[in-house]
Amino acid sequence: MPQTIIRAERVEKYYAQPSENRIQVIAPTDLSVCEGEILALLGPSGSGKSTLLRMLTGLSAPSAGQVFWHDKPIAMCEPNVSIVFQSFALFPWLTVLENVEAPLKARGMNDAEQRTRGLKILDAVGLDGFQTAYPKELSGGMRQRVGFARALVVEPEVLFMDEPFSALDVLTAENLRSELLELWQKKTMPTKAIFLVTHNIEEAVLLADRIVVLGRNPGVVRTDFKVALAHPRDRKSEPFTQLVDYIYKVLTQPGERPPALPSGPVNRPAAEARPAHYQELPHARPGGIAGLLELLIDHQGKDDIYRLADDLAFEIDDLLPIVDAAQLLGFATVNEGDAEITPAGAAYANSEILRQKELFRKAAVDNVLLLRQIVRAIDAKSDGSVPEEFFHDLLDEQFTEEVTLRQLETAISWGRYAELFDFDASRHRFIRPERLHSDGIEETGPQVEDPDAETEE
Amino acid sequence: MNPLHRVVNYERGPDTLASSRVLRRTWPVVMDLCVGAIGLAIFYAIVRIGMLWAGPASEQMVVSLSPRALPLYAFYSIVRIFMAYVLSLVFAVSYGYLAAYNTHAESFMIAALDILQSIPVLSFLPPVMLAMVALFPTRHFGVELGAILLLFTGAVWNMAFSFYSSLKSIPRELREAAEINRFSPLQRLVQLELPYAAIGLVWNSVMSVAGAWFTLMACEMFHFGSKDFRLPGLGSYLQTAADQNDGRAIAWGLVSMIAIIVAIDQVIWRPLILWSDKFKFEQVESSKRMSSPILHLLTNSKALAAIARRTTEPFNEAIYIKLARWRKQHIAQLATHPETHTSSAGRVLPWVLALAGCIATLYAAEHAIALVRPVTRVQYLELLRGAAATFLRVNLSLVLAAAWTIPVGVAIGSRPRLARLAQPLAQIAASVPATALFPVLLLALIKLGGGMGLGSIALMLLGTQWYILFNVIAGAMAIPTDLKEVATIFRFSRIERWKTVILPGIFPFLITGMVTASGGAWNASIFAEYFTLKGRTLTTLGLGEQINAATANGEFPIILLGTILISLMVVTTNRLLWRRLYRLAETRYKLEG
């Protein structure tokens, strides 16, 4: 039974609002990091994976729950961990060697020994000869190597990595991934476990022995399973693609129990069904949605989301919002990891520009709560203008500031495209649009059809 | 590196020009009132001291006009600047550090900084000197202290703000790297915080020292008929030379002034700026490389490296080993006794201090109001008249300056080769303190038959037009060529070109320049409205004149009121006008997205 090094017990992260509301970033979660495994924490942006990483390393304290390091509360000990950062986090004014020596200096090692250890680890990551270079002279891949060297020079028990390869180009990332695996398998480092946070599904399946998938809003573990594939893993092999497909299924079916694993070991019980949420507007542009629908038509109206992602070389964060938006507008449905276009979606994709706007307008007003609210508010005022701040405060109750701003941005872009309203950027107000053309089907002014009200003609 | 970055470092954004920074604060009105009350209290303290000790007759100081005395005088002036600068730097770093890491004190400290930054230092010159002289019967020391105090007050706030804002903008991942690697506060300061703040501190130091020269020259020249507060230095030399109409001495004085400014620029600032390039956070190597022989000397000197190896390095090592050991002990203790960190004394003390401060403030504020009570309504009206006059004068000089610098600046900025020639010249012109030239200028004006009215505006112009000039040059250079090409292709008329491309393009830079210029003009008004030359006192109506006159007559209530009024006007104009314009510049007129 492998030993548990770090254990998180019902950890939560929330921000209390002055109005008694809570913005829950991470729902009560249990997670353990065990010896001898590479654990990948996978999830779309906003699922709180970086926050979870910071709670597990002791960098930030959970709002509730406890984290244990070797069964001692983490706040009372100094866990032997280090972090490799997405943006490398190197000090630009220190040389490579000085950057690597800095943690040793903090631990009170003498200068001579710092130098020996630093040079040794630089050699291990392949940067021999670069010790007097400054980070700005190095390429991205080399900078991340310095990041690795700095993290490994202290011989951490658990190595944490926060999206370490996402700032690198594809080939360099590939290269570094295989070097990381090599270092791990040859046991050249005394590290007992690796904790990798990523939003790249293929990377997780390629590297990890165990994958934990986080859902978003709030962050909660959707599934936690072991990957039994042997190294080296082949991206094109059947078991590999099955696992990737499975993960897409899990991610595109929020609110339901995750489907069964394709094969292999038992997965841990999934989280309880989440309560219904205030609708969140996915961050996607009308152009992107149209593009996705056209692609689906091209693929005979239905395709595997996994395959779509592969075709477009998109990652979860790029594709899922568009898929979510298309689903929200009723232009596509998602079932078991497959996206299928609906008749409304087909009509939208095949129409010309003005008709497209009209269909989009109808779909947006019918399905998107925020847009409906904005249009109603504009109609209710005699001067036809509403301050943005009103909706900002409304959303602020449910979402973090960043998500609120993003939703407003998306709402403005959709509203302008659909000619539902206009936005005066200098005064920060939503205003009634000026109709430049009449299309004989709708009259001037946006028509807000209340889905609950009886239709009258 | 583009020397224009000295004034407008538009790559780094507004945090190098701390005096024009727009701050978002909580509870602005309450904070300002608190700070205002405390300012009142402190000022009252100063005046009270002066009142108590006013009276001892001071000897006239003799200034030798021989060229051989010049190096000594120059040396005195430089030493004063240096001492004030070192004091300001240490205080600024401490203040910024405290404000950044102490959430309770932060909003208050930044509110205070905001106001203190805008207050014209020279307006305090008469009362501070009076107080200092009264405090220290040994006249010389008192006046020196007063001068250094004033220099310090002028120099410290923008550096404090620069350090504070650098600390606040350190990227989260760098902080986390320092934290996860167990950096002690010392290591964090030396390896993360100071380097990150270095560039901002260097630029702000350049600005602070330039402002310090301006103030110092004024301090050194300061005298009323009977009371002589002059200090031996370049300023008093120039003033005496003008007073005695000694053309040769004037020439010597001017030449050495310019020589010193240029020398400081080459020997100190240029190597510092080049060295601080090392701390640039953007990860791209800059293509332009300029060299400084002095920097080269210092970095490649084997002797220096050997000294460092023998002394500082082992010392550093010992400190860090000790700090690591303390940390381990602390953690071990924490594991066994998990109790709260702060002792009871540590928690009570800040509140006690705050309470004491409040009581002192209220006491002083009450007495200040009592002091001001005897001022009659007529006197109030006089003061308001003076304030209006100075206000008009300041804005007139701004308009005049803008009127010539905008066309000239745009013309220079559009021709890169011309810009390269003009920049170093403008640089030097800006660094020469206008106050040093003032006596000479007045002399010339009197000969031509002009009066103080003209002279005051001329002084304000001299001191401030350069800021506007090279900001406009920087702005003109920053207008993207494709915007200019659009104007050419669509055959914009000259007016349209200016209205649609040029003026909006330079707007942010123009505002930055105008804000600095406005502050400088208010600052100069004390000096520019009341001057004694050849035994005659030349004056023109204004607040500065009234404060000076009140000091000459020992009318303390007027001094207090006048200084408050001037500070209020500057702060209000900043708040109401410049802030709005600056916000507009940052949103609507910003070039990048």
PDB file of N, CA and C in Angstrom, chain A residues 54 57-59 75-83 85-94 98 102-103 105-111 134-137 143 150 154 162 426, chain B residues 172-174 176-184 187 190-193 195-196 277-285 313-314 316-317 320-321 324 327-328 331 334-335 338 588:
ATOM      1  N   ARG A  54      -2.167  25.222  -5.051  1.00  0.00           N
ATOM      2  CA  ARG A  54      -1.600  26.101  -4.034  1.00  0.00           C
ATOM      3  C   ARG A  54      -2.021  25.711  -2.627  1.00  0.00           C
ATOM      4  N   THR A  57       0.206  22.692  -1.618  1.00  0.00           N
ATOM      5  CA  THR A  57       1.607  22.982  -1.306  1.00  0.00           C
ATOM      6  C   THR A  57       1.750  23.827  -0.057  1.00  0.00           C
ATOM      7  N   GLY A  58       0.650  24.338   0.462  1.00  0.00           N
ATOM      8  CA  GLY A  58       0.736  25.184   1.638  1.00  0.00           C
ATOM      9  C   GLY A  58       0.902  26.652   1.316  1.00  0.00           C
ATOM     10  N   LEU A  59       0.882  27.015   0.023  1.00  0.00           N
ATOM     11  CA  LEU A  59       1.050  28.421  -0.344  1.00  0.00           C
ATOM     12  C   LEU A  59      -0.159  29.244   0.046  1.00  0.00           C
ATOM     13  N   ALA A  75       0.149  23.478   7.922  1.00  0.00           N
ATOM     14  CA  ALA A  75       0.505  24.824   8.376  1.00  0.00           C
ATOM     15  C   ALA A  75       1.600  24.783   9.413  1.00  0.00           C
ATOM     16  N   MET A  76       1.794  23.618  10.039  1.00  0.00           N
ATOM     17  CA  MET A  76       2.759  23.548  11.123  1.00  0.00           C
ATOM     18  C   MET A  76       4.079  22.929  10.717  1.00  0.00           C
ATOM     19  N   CYS A  77       4.194  22.501   9.486  1.00  0.00           N
ATOM     20  CA  CYS A  77       5.497  21.969   9.076  1.00  0.00           C
ATOM     21  C   CYS A  77       5.928  22.615   7.776  1.00  0.00           C
ATOM     22  N   GLU A  78       7.166  22.362   7.418  1.00  0.00           N
ATOM     23  CA  GLU A  78       7.681  22.880   6.161  1.00  0.00           C
ATOM     24  C   GLU A  78       7.765  21.733   5.183  1.00  0.00           C
ATOM     25  N   PRO A  79       6.741  21.545   4.368  1.00  0.00           N
ATOM     26  CA  PRO A  79       6.769  20.397   3.459  1.00  0.00           C
ATOM     27  C   PRO A  79       7.903  20.540   2.455  1.00  0.00           C
ATOM     28  N   ASN A  80       8.538  19.434   2.139  1.00  0.00           N
ATOM     29  CA  ASN A  80       9.640  19.473   1.195  1.00  0.00           C
ATOM     30  C   ASN A  80       9.096  19.346  -0.219  1.00  0.00           C
ATOM     31  N   VAL A  81       8.571  20.444  -0.739  1.00  0.00           N
ATOM     32  CA  VAL A  81       7.999  20.432  -2.082  1.00  0.00           C
ATOM     33  C   VAL A  81       8.589  21.575  -2.875  1.00  0.00           C
ATOM     34  N   SER A  82       8.480  21.489  -4.188  1.00  0.00           N
ATOM     35  CA  SER A  82       8.794  22.660  -4.998  1.00  0.00           C
ATOM     36  C   SER A  82       7.870  22.702  -6.200  1.00  0.00           C
ATOM     37  N   ILE A  83       7.848  23.844  -6.857  1.00  0.00           N
ATOM     38  CA  ILE A  83       6.889  24.091  -7.924  1.00  0.00           C
ATOM     39  C   ILE A  83       7.613  24.513  -9.204  1.00  0.00           C
ATOM     40  N   PHE A  85       6.677  26.509 -12.564  1.00  0.00           N
ATOM     41  CA  PHE A  85       5.594  27.431 -12.915  1.00  0.00           C
ATOM     42  C   PHE A  85       5.365  27.515 -14.414  1.00  0.00           C
ATOM     43  N   GLN A  86       4.155  27.921 -14.766  1.00  0.00           N
ATOM     44  CA  GLN A  86       3.793  28.048 -16.177  1.00  0.00           C
ATOM     45  C   GLN A  86       4.627  29.113 -16.873  1.00  0.00           C
ATOM     46  N   SER A  87       4.864  30.219 -16.178  1.00  0.00           N
ATOM     47  CA  SER A  87       5.613  31.313 -16.802  1.00  0.00           C
ATOM     48  C   SER A  87       7.077  31.283 -16.402  1.00  0.00           C
ATOM     49  N   PHE A  88       7.538  30.151 -15.931  1.00  0.00           N
ATOM     50  CA  PHE A  88       8.924  29.875 -15.525  1.00  0.00           C
ATOM     51  C   PHE A  88       9.323  30.571 -14.222  1.00  0.00           C
ATOM     52  N   ALA A  89       8.828  31.785 -13.973  1.00  0.00           N
ATOM     53  CA  ALA A  89       9.111  32.487 -12.714  1.00  0.00           C
ATOM     54  C   ALA A  89      10.598  32.556 -12.382  1.00  0.00           C
ATOM     55  N   LEU A  90      11.426  32.811 -13.382  1.00  0.00           N
ATOM     56  CA  LEU A  90      12.854  32.993 -13.119  1.00  0.00           C
ATOM     57  C   LEU A  90      13.115  34.461 -12.820  1.00  0.00           C
ATOM     58  N   PHE A  91      14.135  34.739 -12.017  1.00  0.00           N
ATOM     59  CA  PHE A  91      14.487  36.129 -11.747  1.00  0.00           C
ATOM     60  C   PHE A  91      15.380  36.636 -12.869  1.00  0.00           C
ATOM     61  N   PRO A  92      14.911  37.612 -13.644  1.00  0.00           N
ATOM     62  CA  PRO A  92      15.658  38.002 -14.850  1.00  0.00           C
ATOM     63  C   PRO A  92      17.016  38.619 -14.548  1.00  0.00           C
ATOM     64  N   TRP A  93      17.220  39.113 -13.339  1.00  0.00           N
ATOM     65  CA  TRP A  93      18.469  39.784 -13.032  1.00  0.00           C
ATOM     66  C   TRP A  93      19.496  38.842 -12.420  1.00  0.00           C
ATOM     67  N   LEU A  94      19.147  37.566 -12.284  1.00  0.00           N
ATOM     68  CA  LEU A  94      20.110  36.591 -11.784  1.00  0.00           C
ATOM     69  C   LEU A  94      20.508  35.669 -12.916  1.00  0.00           C
ATOM     70  N   GLU A  98      22.708  31.392 -10.541  1.00  0.00           N
ATOM     71  CA  GLU A  98      22.210  32.097  -9.354  1.00  0.00           C
ATOM     72  C   GLU A  98      20.753  31.764  -9.105  1.00  0.00           C
ATOM     73  N   ALA A 102      19.439  29.902  -5.651  1.00  0.00           N
ATOM     74  CA  ALA A 102      18.648  30.696  -4.702  1.00  0.00           C
ATOM     75  C   ALA A 102      17.936  29.862  -3.638  1.00  0.00           C
ATOM     76  N   PRO A 103      17.256  28.742  -3.977  1.00  0.00           N
ATOM     77  CA  PRO A 103      16.616  27.957  -2.919  1.00  0.00           C
ATOM     78  C   PRO A 103      17.622  27.383  -1.937  1.00  0.00           C
ATOM     79  N   LYS A 105      20.427  28.780  -1.121  1.00  0.00           N
ATOM     80  CA  LYS A 105      20.840  29.906  -0.284  1.00  0.00           C
ATOM     81  C   LYS A 105      19.819  30.119   0.835  1.00  0.00           C
ATOM     82  N   ALA A 106      18.537  29.981   0.461  1.00  0.00           N
ATOM     83  CA  ALA A 106      17.485  30.175   1.455  1.00  0.00           C
ATOM     84  C   ALA A 106      17.548  29.107   2.535  1.00  0.00           C
ATOM     85  N   ARG A 107      18.063  27.926   2.166  1.00  0.00           N
ATOM     86  CA  ARG A 107      18.141  26.850   3.144  1.00  0.00           C
ATOM     87  C   ARG A 107      19.441  26.871   3.933  1.00  0.00           C
ATOM     88  N   GLY A 108      20.268  27.897   3.705  1.00  0.00           N
ATOM     89  CA  GLY A 108      21.448  28.062   4.547  1.00  0.00           C
ATOM     90  C   GLY A 108      22.628  27.195   4.168  1.00  0.00           C
ATOM     91  N   MET A 109      22.711  26.825   2.898  1.00  0.00           N
ATOM     92  CA  MET A 109      23.866  26.042   2.484  1.00  0.00           C
ATOM     93  C   MET A 109      25.034  26.987   2.243  1.00  0.00           C
ATOM     94  N   ASN A 110      26.259  26.520   2.409  1.00  0.00           N
ATOM     95  CA  ASN A 110      27.374  27.438   2.153  1.00  0.00           C
ATOM     96  C   ASN A 110      27.649  27.571   0.656  1.00  0.00           C
ATOM     97  N   ASP A 111      28.370  28.639   0.300  1.00  0.00           N
ATOM     98  CA  ASP A 111      28.529  28.996  -1.109  1.00  0.00           C
ATOM     99  C   ASP A 111      29.121  27.885  -1.950  1.00  0.00           C
ATOM    100  N   TYR A 134      22.030  34.827 -18.728  1.00  0.00           N
ATOM    101  CA  TYR A 134      20.845  35.395 -18.098  1.00  0.00           C
ATOM    102  C   TYR A 134      19.604  34.835 -18.788  1.00  0.00           C
ATOM    103  N   PRO A 135      18.494  34.719 -18.057  1.00  0.00           N
ATOM    104  CA  PRO A 135      17.294  34.130 -18.642  1.00  0.00           C
ATOM    105  C   PRO A 135      16.870  34.778 -19.952  1.00  0.00           C
ATOM    106  N   LYS A 136      17.101  36.093 -20.111  1.00  0.00           N
ATOM    107  CA  LYS A 136      16.593  36.674 -21.348  1.00  0.00           C
ATOM    108  C   LYS A 136      17.406  36.252 -22.566  1.00  0.00           C
ATOM    109  N   GLU A 137      18.548  35.615 -22.328  1.00  0.00           N
ATOM    110  CA  GLU A 137      19.309  35.114 -23.470  1.00  0.00           C
ATOM    111  C   GLU A 137      18.867  33.729 -23.893  1.00  0.00           C
ATOM    112  N   ARG A 143      14.515  28.030 -20.654  1.00  0.00           N
ATOM    113  CA  ARG A 143      14.112  28.677 -19.413  1.00  0.00           C
ATOM    114  C   ARG A 143      13.345  27.714 -18.534  1.00  0.00           C
ATOM    115  N   ARG A 150      15.841  24.383 -10.879  1.00  0.00           N
ATOM    116  CA  ARG A 150      15.654  25.063  -9.609  1.00  0.00           C
ATOM    117  C   ARG A 150      14.730  24.261  -8.699  1.00  0.00           C
ATOM    118  N   VAL A 154      16.591  21.153  -4.772  1.00  0.00           N
ATOM    119  CA  VAL A 154      16.376  20.981  -3.342  1.00  0.00           C
ATOM    120  C   VAL A 154      15.933  19.564  -3.010  1.00  0.00           C
ATOM    121  N   ASP A 162       2.692  23.465 -12.365  1.00  0.00           N
ATOM    122  CA  ASP A 162       1.481  24.199 -12.731  1.00  0.00           C
ATOM    123  C   ASP A 162       1.515  24.517 -14.216  1.00  0.00           C
ATOM    124  N   SER A 426     -17.568  54.570 -23.717  1.00  0.00           N
ATOM    125  CA  SER A 426     -17.049  55.670 -22.905  1.00  0.00           C
ATOM    126  C   SER A 426     -17.936  55.943 -21.702  1.00  0.00           C
TER     127      SER A 426
ATOM    128  N   ARG B 172       2.656  37.470  -9.587  1.00  0.00           N
ATOM    129  CA  ARG B 172       2.307  36.524  -8.530  1.00  0.00           C
ATOM    130  C   ARG B 172       3.239  35.324  -8.521  1.00  0.00           C
ATOM    131  N   GLU B 173       3.604  34.828  -9.710  1.00  0.00           N
ATOM    132  CA  GLU B 173       4.407  33.603  -9.727  1.00  0.00           C
ATOM    133  C   GLU B 173       5.811  33.830  -9.182  1.00  0.00           C
ATOM    134  N   LEU B 174       6.366  35.033  -9.372  1.00  0.00           N
ATOM    135  CA  LEU B 174       7.681  35.304  -8.784  1.00  0.00           C
ATOM    136  C   LEU B 174       7.581  35.280  -7.264  1.00  0.00           C
ATOM    137  N   GLU B 176       5.424  33.636  -5.540  1.00  0.00           N
ATOM    138  CA  GLU B 176       5.210  32.258  -5.090  1.00  0.00           C
ATOM    139  C   GLU B 176       6.506  31.461  -5.155  1.00  0.00           C
ATOM    140  N   ALA B 177       7.322  31.730  -6.190  1.00  0.00           N
ATOM    141  CA  ALA B 177       8.610  31.047  -6.272  1.00  0.00           C
ATOM    142  C   ALA B 177       9.448  31.383  -5.049  1.00  0.00           C
ATOM    143  N   ALA B 178       9.439  32.663  -4.650  1.00  0.00           N
ATOM    144  CA  ALA B 178      10.212  33.050  -3.473  1.00  0.00           C
ATOM    145  C   ALA B 178       9.651  32.373  -2.235  1.00  0.00           C
ATOM    146  N   GLU B 179       8.319  32.289  -2.141  1.00  0.00           N
ATOM    147  CA  GLU B 179       7.732  31.741  -0.927  1.00  0.00           C
ATOM    148  C   GLU B 179       7.952  30.236  -0.824  1.00  0.00           C
ATOM    149  N   ILE B 180       7.742  29.522  -1.943  1.00  0.00           N
ATOM    150  CA  ILE B 180       7.858  28.073  -1.872  1.00  0.00           C
ATOM    151  C   ILE B 180       9.317  27.675  -1.634  1.00  0.00           C
ATOM    152  N   ASN B 181      10.264  28.547  -2.035  1.00  0.00           N
ATOM    153  CA  ASN B 181      11.669  28.244  -1.812  1.00  0.00           C
ATOM    154  C   ASN B 181      12.180  28.779  -0.497  1.00  0.00           C
ATOM    155  N   ARG B 182      11.260  29.187   0.368  1.00  0.00           N
ATOM    156  CA  ARG B 182      11.599  29.565   1.744  1.00  0.00           C
ATOM    157  C   ARG B 182      12.544  30.757   1.823  1.00  0.00           C
ATOM    158  N   PHE B 183      12.334  31.766   0.998  1.00  0.00           N
ATOM    159  CA  PHE B 183      13.164  32.972   1.080  1.00  0.00           C
ATOM    160  C   PHE B 183      12.895  33.693   2.379  1.00  0.00           C
ATOM    161  N   SER B 184      13.958  34.111   3.052  1.00  0.00           N
ATOM    162  CA  SER B 184      13.783  34.962   4.213  1.00  0.00           C
ATOM    163  C   SER B 184      13.399  36.359   3.725  1.00  0.00           C
ATOM    164  N   GLN B 187      16.310  37.932   1.971  1.00  0.00           N
ATOM    165  CA  GLN B 187      16.602  37.427   0.634  1.00  0.00           C
ATOM    166  C   GLN B 187      15.567  37.906  -0.362  1.00  0.00           C
ATOM    167  N   VAL B 190      16.380  41.502  -1.231  1.00  0.00           N
ATOM    168  CA  VAL B 190      17.592  41.684  -2.040  1.00  0.00           C
ATOM    169  C   VAL B 190      17.471  41.020  -3.412  1.00  0.00           C
ATOM    170  N   GLN B 191      16.818  39.853  -3.457  1.00  0.00           N
ATOM    171  CA  GLN B 191      16.800  39.144  -4.732  1.00  0.00           C
ATOM    172  C   GLN B 191      15.536  39.358  -5.540  1.00  0.00           C
ATOM    173  N   LEU B 192      14.480  39.843  -4.913  1.00  0.00           N
ATOM    174  CA  LEU B 192      13.245  40.019  -5.662  1.00  0.00           C
ATOM    175  C   LEU B 192      12.760  41.464  -5.671  1.00  0.00           C
ATOM    176  N   GLU B 193      12.572  42.039  -4.475  1.00  0.00           N
ATOM    177  CA  GLU B 193      11.872  43.312  -4.410  1.00  0.00           C
ATOM    178  C   GLU B 193      12.713  44.484  -4.900  1.00  0.00           C
ATOM    179  N   PRO B 195      15.497  44.488  -6.811  1.00  0.00           N
ATOM    180  CA  PRO B 195      15.755  44.429  -8.259  1.00  0.00           C
ATOM    181  C   PRO B 195      14.537  44.787  -9.091  1.00  0.00           C
ATOM    182  N   TYR B 196      13.359  44.278  -8.672  1.00  0.00           N
ATOM    183  CA  TYR B 196      12.177  44.565  -9.477  1.00  0.00           C
ATOM    184  C   TYR B 196      11.890  46.052  -9.478  1.00  0.00           C
ATOM    185  N   ASP B 277      19.214  48.503 -16.606  1.00  0.00           N
ATOM    186  CA  ASP B 277      18.640  47.737 -17.698  1.00  0.00           C
ATOM    187  C   ASP B 277      18.629  46.249 -17.380  1.00  0.00           C
ATOM    188  N   LYS B 278      19.580  45.844 -16.578  1.00  0.00           N
ATOM    189  CA  LYS B 278      19.684  44.452 -16.161  1.00  0.00           C
ATOM    190  C   LYS B 278      18.420  44.000 -15.450  1.00  0.00           C
ATOM    191  N   PHE B 279      17.705  44.936 -14.823  1.00  0.00           N
ATOM    192  CA  PHE B 279      16.548  44.569 -14.026  1.00  0.00           C
ATOM    193  C   PHE B 279      15.248  44.675 -14.791  1.00  0.00           C
ATOM    194  N   LYS B 280      15.348  44.874 -16.089  1.00  0.00           N
ATOM    195  CA  LYS B 280      14.138  44.993 -16.878  1.00  0.00           C
ATOM    196  C   LYS B 280      13.388  43.678 -16.817  1.00  0.00           C
ATOM    197  N   PHE B 281      12.098  43.735 -16.592  1.00  0.00           N
ATOM    198  CA  PHE B 281      11.396  42.481 -16.415  1.00  0.00           C
ATOM    199  C   PHE B 281      10.997  41.828 -17.725  1.00  0.00           C
ATOM    200  N   GLU B 282      10.795  42.641 -18.764  1.00  0.00           N
ATOM    201  CA  GLU B 282      10.433  42.024 -20.043  1.00  0.00           C
ATOM    202  C   GLU B 282      11.579  41.134 -20.478  1.00  0.00           C
ATOM    203  N   GLN B 283      11.215  39.998 -21.062  1.00  0.00           N
ATOM    204  CA  GLN B 283      12.225  38.983 -21.290  1.00  0.00           C
ATOM    205  C   GLN B 283      12.904  39.104 -22.642  1.00  0.00           C
ATOM    206  N   VAL B 284      12.867  40.289 -23.245  1.00  0.00           N
ATOM    207  CA  VAL B 284      13.497  40.408 -24.569  1.00  0.00           C
ATOM    208  C   VAL B 284      14.720  41.278 -24.478  1.00  0.00           C
ATOM    209  N   GLU B 285      15.764  40.862 -25.117  1.00  0.00           N
ATOM    210  CA  GLU B 285      16.998  41.634 -25.144  1.00  0.00           C
ATOM    211  C   GLU B 285      16.790  42.873 -25.997  1.00  0.00           C
ATOM    212  N   GLU B 313      31.157  38.975   0.096  1.00  0.00           N
ATOM    213  CA  GLU B 313      30.597  37.634  -0.117  1.00  0.00           C
ATOM    214  C   GLU B 313      30.595  36.759   1.122  1.00  0.00           C
ATOM    215  N   PRO B 314      31.709  36.644   1.841  1.00  0.00           N
ATOM    216  CA  PRO B 314      31.646  35.825   3.059  1.00  0.00           C
ATOM    217  C   PRO B 314      30.634  36.392   4.069  1.00  0.00           C
ATOM    218  N   ASN B 316      27.833  38.045   3.398  1.00  0.00           N
ATOM    219  CA  ASN B 316      26.512  37.634   2.934  1.00  0.00           C
ATOM    220  C   ASN B 316      26.208  36.201   3.314  1.00  0.00           C
ATOM    221  N   GLU B 317      27.177  35.338   3.007  1.00  0.00           N
ATOM    222  CA  GLU B 317      26.987  33.916   3.265  1.00  0.00           C
ATOM    223  C   GLU B 317      26.647  33.689   4.737  1.00  0.00           C
ATOM    224  N   TYR B 320      23.030  34.686   5.565  1.00  0.00           N
ATOM    225  CA  TYR B 320      21.992  33.780   5.078  1.00  0.00           C
ATOM    226  C   TYR B 320      21.976  32.474   5.859  1.00  0.00           C
ATOM    227  N   ILE B 321      23.154  31.969   6.220  1.00  0.00           N
ATOM    228  CA  ILE B 321      23.180  30.726   6.992  1.00  0.00           C
ATOM    229  C   ILE B 321      22.473  30.947   8.326  1.00  0.00           C
ATOM    230  N   ALA B 324      18.692  31.098   7.864  1.00  0.00           N
ATOM    231  CA  ALA B 324      18.107  29.780   7.632  1.00  0.00           C
ATOM    232  C   ALA B 324      17.990  29.018   8.942  1.00  0.00           C
ATOM    233  N   ARG B 327      15.096  30.238  10.887  1.00  0.00           N
ATOM    234  CA  ARG B 327      13.838  29.771  10.311  1.00  0.00           C
ATOM    235  C   ARG B 327      13.544  28.334  10.753  1.00  0.00           C
ATOM    236  N   LYS B 328      14.577  27.498  10.726  1.00  0.00           N
ATOM    237  CA  LYS B 328      14.375  26.102  11.136  1.00  0.00           C
ATOM    238  C   LYS B 328      13.919  26.024  12.586  1.00  0.00           C
ATOM    239  N   ILE B 331      10.268  27.038  12.832  1.00  0.00           N
ATOM    240  CA  ILE B 331       9.346  25.994  12.373  1.00  0.00           C
ATOM    241  C   ILE B 331       9.248  24.884  13.415  1.00  0.00           C
ATOM    242  N   LEU B 334       7.085  25.984  16.068  1.00  0.00           N
ATOM    243  CA  LEU B 334       5.692  26.038  15.609  1.00  0.00           C
ATOM    244  C   LEU B 334       5.053  24.661  15.701  1.00  0.00           C
ATOM    245  N   ALA B 335       5.847  23.637  15.395  1.00  0.00           N
ATOM    246  CA  ALA B 335       5.301  22.283  15.411  1.00  0.00           C
ATOM    247  C   ALA B 335       4.908  21.878  16.826  1.00  0.00           C
ATOM    248  N   PRO B 338       1.782  25.285  18.697  1.00  0.00           N
ATOM    249  CA  PRO B 338       1.055  25.994  17.641  1.00  0.00           C
ATOM    250  C   PRO B 338       0.166  27.101  18.189  1.00  0.00           C
ATOM    251  N   ARG B 588      -9.440  56.621 -23.273  1.00  0.00           N
ATOM    252  CA  ARG B 588      -9.837  56.891 -24.641  1.00  0.00           C
ATOM    253  C   ARG B 588      -8.649  57.141 -25.570  1.00  0.00           C
TER     254      ARG B 588
END
